[in-house]
Short mmCIF file of C-alpha atoms in Angstrom, two decimals:
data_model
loop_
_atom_site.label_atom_id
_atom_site.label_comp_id
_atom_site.label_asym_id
_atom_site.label_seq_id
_atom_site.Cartn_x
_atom_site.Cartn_y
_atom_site.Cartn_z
CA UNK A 1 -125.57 2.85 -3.45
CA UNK A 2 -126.80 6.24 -4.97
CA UNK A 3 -130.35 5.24 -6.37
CA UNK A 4 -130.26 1.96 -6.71
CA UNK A 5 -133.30 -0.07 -5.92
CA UNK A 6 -133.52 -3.34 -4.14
CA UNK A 7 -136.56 -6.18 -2.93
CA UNK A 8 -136.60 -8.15 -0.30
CA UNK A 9 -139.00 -10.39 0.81
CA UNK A 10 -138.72 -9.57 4.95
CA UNK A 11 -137.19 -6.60 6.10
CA UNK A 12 -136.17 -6.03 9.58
CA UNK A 13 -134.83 -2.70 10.44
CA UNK A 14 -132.81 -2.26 13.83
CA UNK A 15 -129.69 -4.53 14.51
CA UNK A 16 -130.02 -4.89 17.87
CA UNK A 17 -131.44 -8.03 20.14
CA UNK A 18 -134.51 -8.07 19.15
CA UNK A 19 -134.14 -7.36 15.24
CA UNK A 20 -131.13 -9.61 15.53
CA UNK A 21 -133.48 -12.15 17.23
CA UNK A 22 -136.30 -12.00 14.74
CA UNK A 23 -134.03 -12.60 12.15
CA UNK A 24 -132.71 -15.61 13.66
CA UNK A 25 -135.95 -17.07 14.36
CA UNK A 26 -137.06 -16.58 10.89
CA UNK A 27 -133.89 -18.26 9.78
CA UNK A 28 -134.80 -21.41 12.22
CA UNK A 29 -138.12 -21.66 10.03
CA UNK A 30 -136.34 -21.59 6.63
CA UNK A 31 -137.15 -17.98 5.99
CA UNK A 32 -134.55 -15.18 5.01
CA UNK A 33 -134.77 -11.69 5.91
CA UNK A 34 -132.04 -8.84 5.73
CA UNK A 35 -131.52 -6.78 8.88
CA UNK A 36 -130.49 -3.16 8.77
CA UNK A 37 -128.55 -1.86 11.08
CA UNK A 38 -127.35 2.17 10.98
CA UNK A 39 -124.41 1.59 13.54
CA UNK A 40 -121.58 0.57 11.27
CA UNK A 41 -120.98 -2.22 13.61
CA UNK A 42 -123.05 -4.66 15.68
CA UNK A 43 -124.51 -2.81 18.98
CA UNK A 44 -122.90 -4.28 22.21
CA UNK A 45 -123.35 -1.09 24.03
CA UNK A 46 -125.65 -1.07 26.74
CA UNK A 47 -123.35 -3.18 29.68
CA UNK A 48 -125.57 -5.85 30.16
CA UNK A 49 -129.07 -7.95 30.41
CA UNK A 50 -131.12 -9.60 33.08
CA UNK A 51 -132.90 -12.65 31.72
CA UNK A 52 -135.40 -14.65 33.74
CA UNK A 53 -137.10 -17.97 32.60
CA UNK A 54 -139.26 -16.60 30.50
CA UNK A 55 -136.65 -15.03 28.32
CA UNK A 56 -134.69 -18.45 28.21
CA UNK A 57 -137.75 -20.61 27.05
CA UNK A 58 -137.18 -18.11 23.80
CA UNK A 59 -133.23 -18.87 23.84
CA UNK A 60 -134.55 -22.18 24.01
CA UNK A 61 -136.22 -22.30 21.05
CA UNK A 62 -133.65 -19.96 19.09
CA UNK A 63 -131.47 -23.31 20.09
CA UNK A 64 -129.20 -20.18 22.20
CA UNK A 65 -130.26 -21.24 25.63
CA UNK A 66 -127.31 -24.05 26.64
CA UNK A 67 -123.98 -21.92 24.92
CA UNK A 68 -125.60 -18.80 26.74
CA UNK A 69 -125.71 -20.28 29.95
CA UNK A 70 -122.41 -20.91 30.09
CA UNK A 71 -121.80 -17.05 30.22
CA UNK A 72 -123.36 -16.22 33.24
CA UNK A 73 -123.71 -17.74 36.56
CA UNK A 74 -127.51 -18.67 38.09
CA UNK A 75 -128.49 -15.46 40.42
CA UNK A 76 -130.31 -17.80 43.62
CA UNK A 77 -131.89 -15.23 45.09
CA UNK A 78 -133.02 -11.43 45.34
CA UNK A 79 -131.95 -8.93 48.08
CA UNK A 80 -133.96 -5.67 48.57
CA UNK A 81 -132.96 -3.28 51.39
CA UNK A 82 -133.83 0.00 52.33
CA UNK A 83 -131.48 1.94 53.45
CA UNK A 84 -133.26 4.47 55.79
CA UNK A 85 -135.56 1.94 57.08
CA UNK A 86 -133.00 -0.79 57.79
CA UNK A 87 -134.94 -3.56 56.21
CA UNK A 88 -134.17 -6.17 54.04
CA UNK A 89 -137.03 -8.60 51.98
CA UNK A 90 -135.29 -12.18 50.68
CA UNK A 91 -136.62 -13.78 47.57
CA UNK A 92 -135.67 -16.65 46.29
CA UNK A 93 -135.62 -17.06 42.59
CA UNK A 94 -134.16 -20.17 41.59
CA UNK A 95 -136.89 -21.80 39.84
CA UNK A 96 -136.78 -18.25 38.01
CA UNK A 97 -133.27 -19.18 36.77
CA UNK A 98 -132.07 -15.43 36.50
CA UNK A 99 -129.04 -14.65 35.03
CA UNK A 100 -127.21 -11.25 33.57
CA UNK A 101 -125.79 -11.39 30.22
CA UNK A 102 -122.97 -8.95 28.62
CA UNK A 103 -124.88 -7.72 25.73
CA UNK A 104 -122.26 -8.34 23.60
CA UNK A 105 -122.14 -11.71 24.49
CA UNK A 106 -126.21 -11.98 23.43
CA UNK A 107 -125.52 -9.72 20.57
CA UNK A 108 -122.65 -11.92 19.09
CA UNK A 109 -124.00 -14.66 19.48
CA UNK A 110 -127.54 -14.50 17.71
CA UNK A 111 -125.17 -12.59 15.25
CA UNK A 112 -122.51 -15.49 14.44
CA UNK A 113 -125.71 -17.64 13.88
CA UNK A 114 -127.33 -15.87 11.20
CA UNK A 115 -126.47 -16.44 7.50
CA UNK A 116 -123.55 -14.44 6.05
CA UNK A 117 -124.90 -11.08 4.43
CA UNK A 118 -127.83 -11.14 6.83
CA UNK A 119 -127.14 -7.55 8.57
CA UNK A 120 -125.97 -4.60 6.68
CA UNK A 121 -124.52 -2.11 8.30
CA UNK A 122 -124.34 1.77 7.93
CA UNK A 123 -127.77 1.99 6.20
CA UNK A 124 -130.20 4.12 8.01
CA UNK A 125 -133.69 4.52 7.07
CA UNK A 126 -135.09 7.99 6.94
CA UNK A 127 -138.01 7.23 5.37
CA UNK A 128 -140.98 4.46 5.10
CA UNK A 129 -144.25 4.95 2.72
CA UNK A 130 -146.48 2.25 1.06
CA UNK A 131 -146.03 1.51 -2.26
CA UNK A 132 -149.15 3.01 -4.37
CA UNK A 133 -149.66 0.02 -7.16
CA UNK A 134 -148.37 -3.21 -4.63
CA UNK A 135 -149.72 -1.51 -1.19
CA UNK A 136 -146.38 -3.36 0.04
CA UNK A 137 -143.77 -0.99 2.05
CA UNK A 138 -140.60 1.01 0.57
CA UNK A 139 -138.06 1.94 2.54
CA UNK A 140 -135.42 5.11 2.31
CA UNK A 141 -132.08 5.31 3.25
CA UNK A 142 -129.68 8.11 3.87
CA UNK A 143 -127.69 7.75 0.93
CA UNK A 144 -130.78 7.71 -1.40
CA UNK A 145 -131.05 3.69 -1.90
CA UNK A 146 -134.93 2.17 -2.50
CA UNK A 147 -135.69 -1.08 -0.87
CA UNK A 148 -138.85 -2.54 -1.02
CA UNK A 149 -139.94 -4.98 0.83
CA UNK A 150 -142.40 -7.78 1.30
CA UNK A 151 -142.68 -7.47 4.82
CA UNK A 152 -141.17 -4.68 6.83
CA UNK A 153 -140.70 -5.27 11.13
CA UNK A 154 -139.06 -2.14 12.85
CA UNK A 155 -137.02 -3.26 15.77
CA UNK A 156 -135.38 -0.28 15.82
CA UNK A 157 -136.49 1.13 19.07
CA UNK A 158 -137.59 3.89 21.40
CA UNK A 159 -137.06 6.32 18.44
CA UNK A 160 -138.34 4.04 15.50
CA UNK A 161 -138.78 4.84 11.92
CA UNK A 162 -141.42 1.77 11.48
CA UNK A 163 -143.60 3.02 14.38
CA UNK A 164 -144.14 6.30 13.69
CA UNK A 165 -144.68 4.85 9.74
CA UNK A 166 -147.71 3.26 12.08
CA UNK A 167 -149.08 6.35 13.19
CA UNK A 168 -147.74 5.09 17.03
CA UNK A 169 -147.54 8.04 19.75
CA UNK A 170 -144.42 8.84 20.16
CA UNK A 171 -142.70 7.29 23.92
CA UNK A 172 -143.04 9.55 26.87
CA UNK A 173 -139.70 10.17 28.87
CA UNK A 174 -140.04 9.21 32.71
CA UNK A 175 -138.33 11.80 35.39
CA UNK A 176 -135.81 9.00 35.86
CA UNK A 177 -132.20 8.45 34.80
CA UNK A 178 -130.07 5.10 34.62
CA UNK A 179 -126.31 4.71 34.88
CA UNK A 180 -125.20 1.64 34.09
CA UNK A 181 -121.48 0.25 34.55
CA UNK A 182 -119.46 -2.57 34.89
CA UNK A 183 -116.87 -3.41 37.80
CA UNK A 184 -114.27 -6.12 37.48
CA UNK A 185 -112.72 -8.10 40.76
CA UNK A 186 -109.28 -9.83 39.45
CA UNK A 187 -109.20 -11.80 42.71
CA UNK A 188 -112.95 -12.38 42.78
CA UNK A 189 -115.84 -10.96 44.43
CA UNK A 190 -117.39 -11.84 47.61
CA UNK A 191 -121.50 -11.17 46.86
CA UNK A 192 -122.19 -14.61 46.08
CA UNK A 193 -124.87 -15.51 43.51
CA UNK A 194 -127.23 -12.80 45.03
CA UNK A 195 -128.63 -9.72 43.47
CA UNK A 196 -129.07 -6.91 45.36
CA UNK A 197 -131.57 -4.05 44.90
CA UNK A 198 -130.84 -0.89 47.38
CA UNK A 199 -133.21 1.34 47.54
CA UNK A 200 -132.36 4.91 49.10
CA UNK A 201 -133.32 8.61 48.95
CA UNK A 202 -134.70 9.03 45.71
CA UNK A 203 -132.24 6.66 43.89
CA UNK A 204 -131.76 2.95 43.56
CA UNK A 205 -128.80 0.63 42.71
CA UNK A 206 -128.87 -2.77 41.61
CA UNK A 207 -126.29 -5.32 41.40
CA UNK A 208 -125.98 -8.51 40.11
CA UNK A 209 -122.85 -10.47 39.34
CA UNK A 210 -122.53 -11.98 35.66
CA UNK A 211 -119.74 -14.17 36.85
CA UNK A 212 -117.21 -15.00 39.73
CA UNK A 213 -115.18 -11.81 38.86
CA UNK A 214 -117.61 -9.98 37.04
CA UNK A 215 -120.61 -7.48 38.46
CA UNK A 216 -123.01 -5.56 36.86
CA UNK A 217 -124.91 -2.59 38.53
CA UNK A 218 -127.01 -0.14 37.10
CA UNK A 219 -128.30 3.17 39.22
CA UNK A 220 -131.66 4.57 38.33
CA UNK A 221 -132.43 8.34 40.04
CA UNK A 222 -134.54 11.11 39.45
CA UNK A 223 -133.59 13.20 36.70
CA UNK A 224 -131.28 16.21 37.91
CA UNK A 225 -130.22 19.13 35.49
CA UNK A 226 -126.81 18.19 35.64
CA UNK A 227 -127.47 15.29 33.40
CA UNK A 228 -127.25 16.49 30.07
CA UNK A 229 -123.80 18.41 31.08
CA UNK A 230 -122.34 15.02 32.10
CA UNK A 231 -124.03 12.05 29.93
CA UNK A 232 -121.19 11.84 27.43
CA UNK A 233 -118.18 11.54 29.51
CA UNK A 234 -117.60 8.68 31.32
CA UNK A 235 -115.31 10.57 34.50
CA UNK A 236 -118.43 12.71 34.88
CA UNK A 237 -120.64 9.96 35.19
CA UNK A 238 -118.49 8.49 37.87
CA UNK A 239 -118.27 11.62 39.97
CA UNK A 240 -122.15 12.37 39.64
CA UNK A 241 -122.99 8.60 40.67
CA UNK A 242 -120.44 8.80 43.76
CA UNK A 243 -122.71 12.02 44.90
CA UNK A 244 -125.63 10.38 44.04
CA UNK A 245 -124.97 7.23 46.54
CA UNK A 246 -122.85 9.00 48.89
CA UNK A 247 -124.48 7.23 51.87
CA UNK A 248 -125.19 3.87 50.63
CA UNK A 249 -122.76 1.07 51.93
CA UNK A 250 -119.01 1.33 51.66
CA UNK A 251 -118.31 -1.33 49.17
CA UNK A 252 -120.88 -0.09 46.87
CA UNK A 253 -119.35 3.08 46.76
CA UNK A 254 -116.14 1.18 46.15
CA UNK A 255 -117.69 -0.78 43.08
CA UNK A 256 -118.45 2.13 41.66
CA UNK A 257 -114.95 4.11 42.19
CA UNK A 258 -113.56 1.15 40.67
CA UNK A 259 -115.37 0.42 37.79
CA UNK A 260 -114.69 0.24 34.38
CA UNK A 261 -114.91 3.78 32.83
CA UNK A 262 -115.63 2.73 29.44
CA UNK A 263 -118.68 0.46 30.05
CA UNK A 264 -120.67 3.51 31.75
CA UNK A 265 -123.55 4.75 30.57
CA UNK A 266 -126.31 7.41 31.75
CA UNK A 267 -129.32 7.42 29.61
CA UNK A 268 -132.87 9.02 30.30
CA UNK A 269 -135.59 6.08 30.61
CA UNK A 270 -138.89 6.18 27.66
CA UNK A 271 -141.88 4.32 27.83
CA UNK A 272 -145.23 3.62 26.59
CA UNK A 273 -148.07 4.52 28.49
CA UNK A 274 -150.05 1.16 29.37
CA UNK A 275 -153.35 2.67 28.00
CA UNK A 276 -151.35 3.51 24.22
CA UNK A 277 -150.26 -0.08 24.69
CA UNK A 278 -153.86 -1.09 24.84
CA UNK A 279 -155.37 0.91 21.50
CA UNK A 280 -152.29 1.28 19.30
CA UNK A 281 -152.14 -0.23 15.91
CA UNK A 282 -149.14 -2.09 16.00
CA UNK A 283 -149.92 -3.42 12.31
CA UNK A 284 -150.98 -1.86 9.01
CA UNK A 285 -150.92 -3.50 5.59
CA UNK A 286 -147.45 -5.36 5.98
CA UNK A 287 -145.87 -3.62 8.56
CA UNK A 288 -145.79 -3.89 11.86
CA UNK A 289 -142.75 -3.58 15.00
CA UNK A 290 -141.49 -5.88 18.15
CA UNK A 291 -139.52 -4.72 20.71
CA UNK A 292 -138.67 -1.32 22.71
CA UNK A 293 -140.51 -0.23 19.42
CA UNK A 294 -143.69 -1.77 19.92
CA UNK A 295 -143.19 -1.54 24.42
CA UNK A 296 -140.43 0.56 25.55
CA UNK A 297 -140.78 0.15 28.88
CA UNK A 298 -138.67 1.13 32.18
CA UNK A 299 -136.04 -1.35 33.48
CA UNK A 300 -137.12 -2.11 37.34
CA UNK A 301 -138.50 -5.59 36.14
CA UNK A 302 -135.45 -6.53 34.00
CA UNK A 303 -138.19 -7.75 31.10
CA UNK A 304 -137.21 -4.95 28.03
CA UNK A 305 -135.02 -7.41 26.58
CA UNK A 306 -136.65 -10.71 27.38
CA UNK A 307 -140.07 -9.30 25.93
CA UNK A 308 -138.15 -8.54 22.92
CA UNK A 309 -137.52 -12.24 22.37
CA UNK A 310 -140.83 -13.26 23.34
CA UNK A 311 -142.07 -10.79 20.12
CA UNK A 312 -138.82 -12.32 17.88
CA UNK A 313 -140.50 -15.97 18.58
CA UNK A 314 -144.28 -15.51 18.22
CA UNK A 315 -143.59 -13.15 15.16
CA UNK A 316 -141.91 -15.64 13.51
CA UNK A 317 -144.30 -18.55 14.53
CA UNK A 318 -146.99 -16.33 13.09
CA UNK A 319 -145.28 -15.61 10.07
CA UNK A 320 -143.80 -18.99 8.72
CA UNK A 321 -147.70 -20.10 9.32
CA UNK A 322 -149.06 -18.06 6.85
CA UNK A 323 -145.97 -17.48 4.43
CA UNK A 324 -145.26 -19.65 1.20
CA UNK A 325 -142.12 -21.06 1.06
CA UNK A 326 -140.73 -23.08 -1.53
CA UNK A 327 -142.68 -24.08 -4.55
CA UNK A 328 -145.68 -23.05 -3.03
CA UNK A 329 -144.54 -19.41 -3.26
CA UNK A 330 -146.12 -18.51 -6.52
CA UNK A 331 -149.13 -16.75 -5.22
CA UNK A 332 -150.41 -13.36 -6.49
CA UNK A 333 -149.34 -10.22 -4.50
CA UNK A 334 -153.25 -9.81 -3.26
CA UNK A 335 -152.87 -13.21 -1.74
CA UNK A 336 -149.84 -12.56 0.08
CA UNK A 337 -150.73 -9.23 1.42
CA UNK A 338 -154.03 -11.52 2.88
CA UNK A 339 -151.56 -13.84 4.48
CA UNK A 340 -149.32 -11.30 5.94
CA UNK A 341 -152.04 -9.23 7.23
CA UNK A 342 -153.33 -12.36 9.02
CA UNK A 343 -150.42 -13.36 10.63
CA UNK A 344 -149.55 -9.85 11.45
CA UNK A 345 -152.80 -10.02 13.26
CA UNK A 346 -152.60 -12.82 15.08
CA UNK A 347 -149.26 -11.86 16.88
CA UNK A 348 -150.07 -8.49 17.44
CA UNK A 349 -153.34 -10.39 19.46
CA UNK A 350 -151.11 -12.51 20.92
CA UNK A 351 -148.74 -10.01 22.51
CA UNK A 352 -150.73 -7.01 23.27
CA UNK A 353 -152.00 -8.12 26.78
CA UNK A 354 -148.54 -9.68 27.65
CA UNK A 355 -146.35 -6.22 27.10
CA UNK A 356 -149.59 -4.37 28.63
CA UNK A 357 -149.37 -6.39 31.61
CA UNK A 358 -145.86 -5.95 31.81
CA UNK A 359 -145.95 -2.31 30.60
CA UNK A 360 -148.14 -1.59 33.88
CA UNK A 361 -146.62 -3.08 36.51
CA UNK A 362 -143.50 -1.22 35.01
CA UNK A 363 -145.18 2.22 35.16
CA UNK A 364 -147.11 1.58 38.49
CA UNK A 365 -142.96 0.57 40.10
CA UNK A 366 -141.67 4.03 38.47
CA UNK A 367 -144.08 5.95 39.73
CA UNK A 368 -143.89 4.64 42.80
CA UNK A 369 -139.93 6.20 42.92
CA UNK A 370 -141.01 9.53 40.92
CA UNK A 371 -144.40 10.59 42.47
CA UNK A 372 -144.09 13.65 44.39
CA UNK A 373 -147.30 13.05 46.17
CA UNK A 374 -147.92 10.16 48.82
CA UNK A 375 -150.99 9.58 48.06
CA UNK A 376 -150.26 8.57 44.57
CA UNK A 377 -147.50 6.70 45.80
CA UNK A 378 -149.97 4.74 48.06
CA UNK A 379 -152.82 4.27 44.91
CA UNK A 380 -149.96 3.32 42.47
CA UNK A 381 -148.60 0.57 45.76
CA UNK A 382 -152.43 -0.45 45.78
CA UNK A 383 -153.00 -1.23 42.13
CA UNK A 384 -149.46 -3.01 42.30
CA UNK A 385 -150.70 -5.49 44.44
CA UNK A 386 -153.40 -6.92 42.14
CA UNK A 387 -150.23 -6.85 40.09
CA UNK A 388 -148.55 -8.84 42.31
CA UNK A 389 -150.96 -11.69 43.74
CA UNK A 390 -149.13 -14.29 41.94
CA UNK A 391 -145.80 -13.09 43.64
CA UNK A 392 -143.25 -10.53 42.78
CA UNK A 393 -141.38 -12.39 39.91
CA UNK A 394 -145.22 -13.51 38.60
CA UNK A 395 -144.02 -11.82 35.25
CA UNK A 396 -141.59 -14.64 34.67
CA UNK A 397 -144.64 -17.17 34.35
CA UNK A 398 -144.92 -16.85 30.72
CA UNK A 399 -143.92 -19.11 28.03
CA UNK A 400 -144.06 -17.51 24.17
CA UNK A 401 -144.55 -21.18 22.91
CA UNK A 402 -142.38 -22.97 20.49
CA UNK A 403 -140.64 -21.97 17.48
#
């Protein structure tokens, strides 16, 4: 594009389920946005996504929720056992309606449901400043191109461009690692519509089945050295997973020999400290971020990706309150920037004690597995059950509203 320049009225930068989502939920208000993605296709890594309720009321109101259910069988209830103690708690979660999406099946389809030209791909901002005579943002690719931009929302995660445009703190890295995999059963598996959370020595594997032939599982441990020297080859992975759960149950061991090499992952797991969450300025001017951008956030709750839509629906609700559309969009630049800033505001308000509830009871549960000492084991268990009066899936109960 060498120097070409461009405007847009919304920018959203980061093609993934949240960006992807925003855009979507703009689109359902009769506002277009253009969604940069630097992958030069769409992102369906990452295996695959627990959503509860609260994550389907958005889906709902993206008009997703009924094709996406079809994808994924209803998980009934929730298994945890640990291993050394030989115990086992049972809850039931059907009124939670869980279920575990591919990715790529999300990804696709908020993608097939946008306008054509609504994600470019290959363009990777490198730069964001404010524009000196509008005060609106500009944006700076790789290969020199200007875009300026109306409104610019970074949804481009942990490592985002937008938030540290904000001034955010950059995310902290816990002393925990995930592999995540998937493991295929051509003649069906037996586990039922359960997932299962085993908890053992220092590591813990959950499973939950996405359909009748297809399980998920994802192992979270404490960060060993190794990690680096093995993150980018799949064989590794396996072999340093089979260590890791050497004494868990047979056919877990089993799943994991068996899996399919090409869906695993083993990433290092970034959050946001509750406390940043409480004081950060997630807006300035025009700009502002949603998702693992605004609250990266462990996975033990399964909520990264559902909060994401939460943000893609009241950030849009926000937005198509304040913004002129049509003929009423002849308004001076001053007035816009009044509007924006207002709406910005307002969900910004509206999420900050939602992801900061979340965020904690996220933190509190990894410390839990990573603290050394028992006795912060025991005040992190404490504070968790303030956390937890409403019940352990309590952080379903939220509805983002409608569209």
């Amino acid at each position: 594009m060498g120097s070409k320049e461009e405007h847009h009225d919304i920018v959203i930068v980061g093609g993934g389920i949240c960006g992807l989502a925003t855009a979507l939920a703009l689109h359902r208000k009769g506002i277009n946005s253009l969604v940069l993605e630097k992958s030069d296709t769409l992102r369906a890594a990452g295996a695959a996504i627990g959503i509860y309720i609260n994550g389907w009321r958005a889906l709902d109101q993206l008009g997703l929720g009924t094709e996406l259910r079809t994808k994924a069988i209803p998980i009934t209830e929730i298994r945890d056992m640990w291993l050394h103690k030989n115990k086992m708690q049972v809850t039931s979660c059907r009124k939670e309606e869980l279920r575990c999406l591919k990715r790529g099946d999300l990804i696709e389809t908020l993608a097939k449901n946008l306008p054509m030209q609504s994600v470019r791909f290959g363009c990777q901002i490198v730069a964001v400043e404010s524009d000196p005579i509008t005060s609106f943002p500009i944006l700076y690719t790789n290969d020199g191109a200007t875009i300026k931009a109306k409104v610019l929302i970074g949804c481009d995660g942990s490592n985002s461009v937008v938030a540290k445009s904000l001034g955010l703190q950059a995310p902290k890295v816990l002393s925990l690692s995930a592999v995540r995999g998937f493991t295929s059963y051509s003649d069906g598996h037996s586990f039922g519509s359960h997932f299962i959370r085993l908890i053992g020595d220092g590591v813990m594997l959950g499973r939950l089945p996405i359909d009748e032939k297809l399980v998920y599982w994802a192992a979270a441990r404490l960060c060993p050295s190794q990690d680096s020297d093995v993150r980018k080859v799949p064989e590794l992975i396996k072999e340093f997973t089979l260590e890791t759960i050497r004494e868990f149950p047979p056919e877990v061991i089993e799943m994991v020999k068996h899996c399919d090499s090409s869906s695993l992952s083993l990433t290092h797991i970034w959050y946001r400290a509750p406390w940043h969450l409480l004081f950060a300025n997630f807006w300035q001017g025009t700009m502002t971020v949603a998702g693992d951008a605004m609250h990266v956030m462990a996975p033990v709750l399964g909520q990264g990706g559902s909060a994401g839509l939460e943000d893609a629906i009241v950030l849009a609700r926000c937005l198509s309150q304040e913004m002129p559309i049509g003929p009423e969009g002849a308004i001076s630049d001053r007035e816009l920037r009044r509007r924006i800033g207002r709406a910005l505001s307002k969900y910004v308000n509206e999420r900050r004690l939602r992801v900061m509830r979340l965020s904690t009871q996220t933190y509190l549960t990894a410390l839990v597995m990573t603290a050394s000492s028992w006795i912060k084991k025991l005040v992190c268990l404490a504070i968790l059950v303030v956390f937890l009066r409403g019940g352990p899936l309590s952080h379903t109960n939220y509805d983002c509203g409608s569209l």
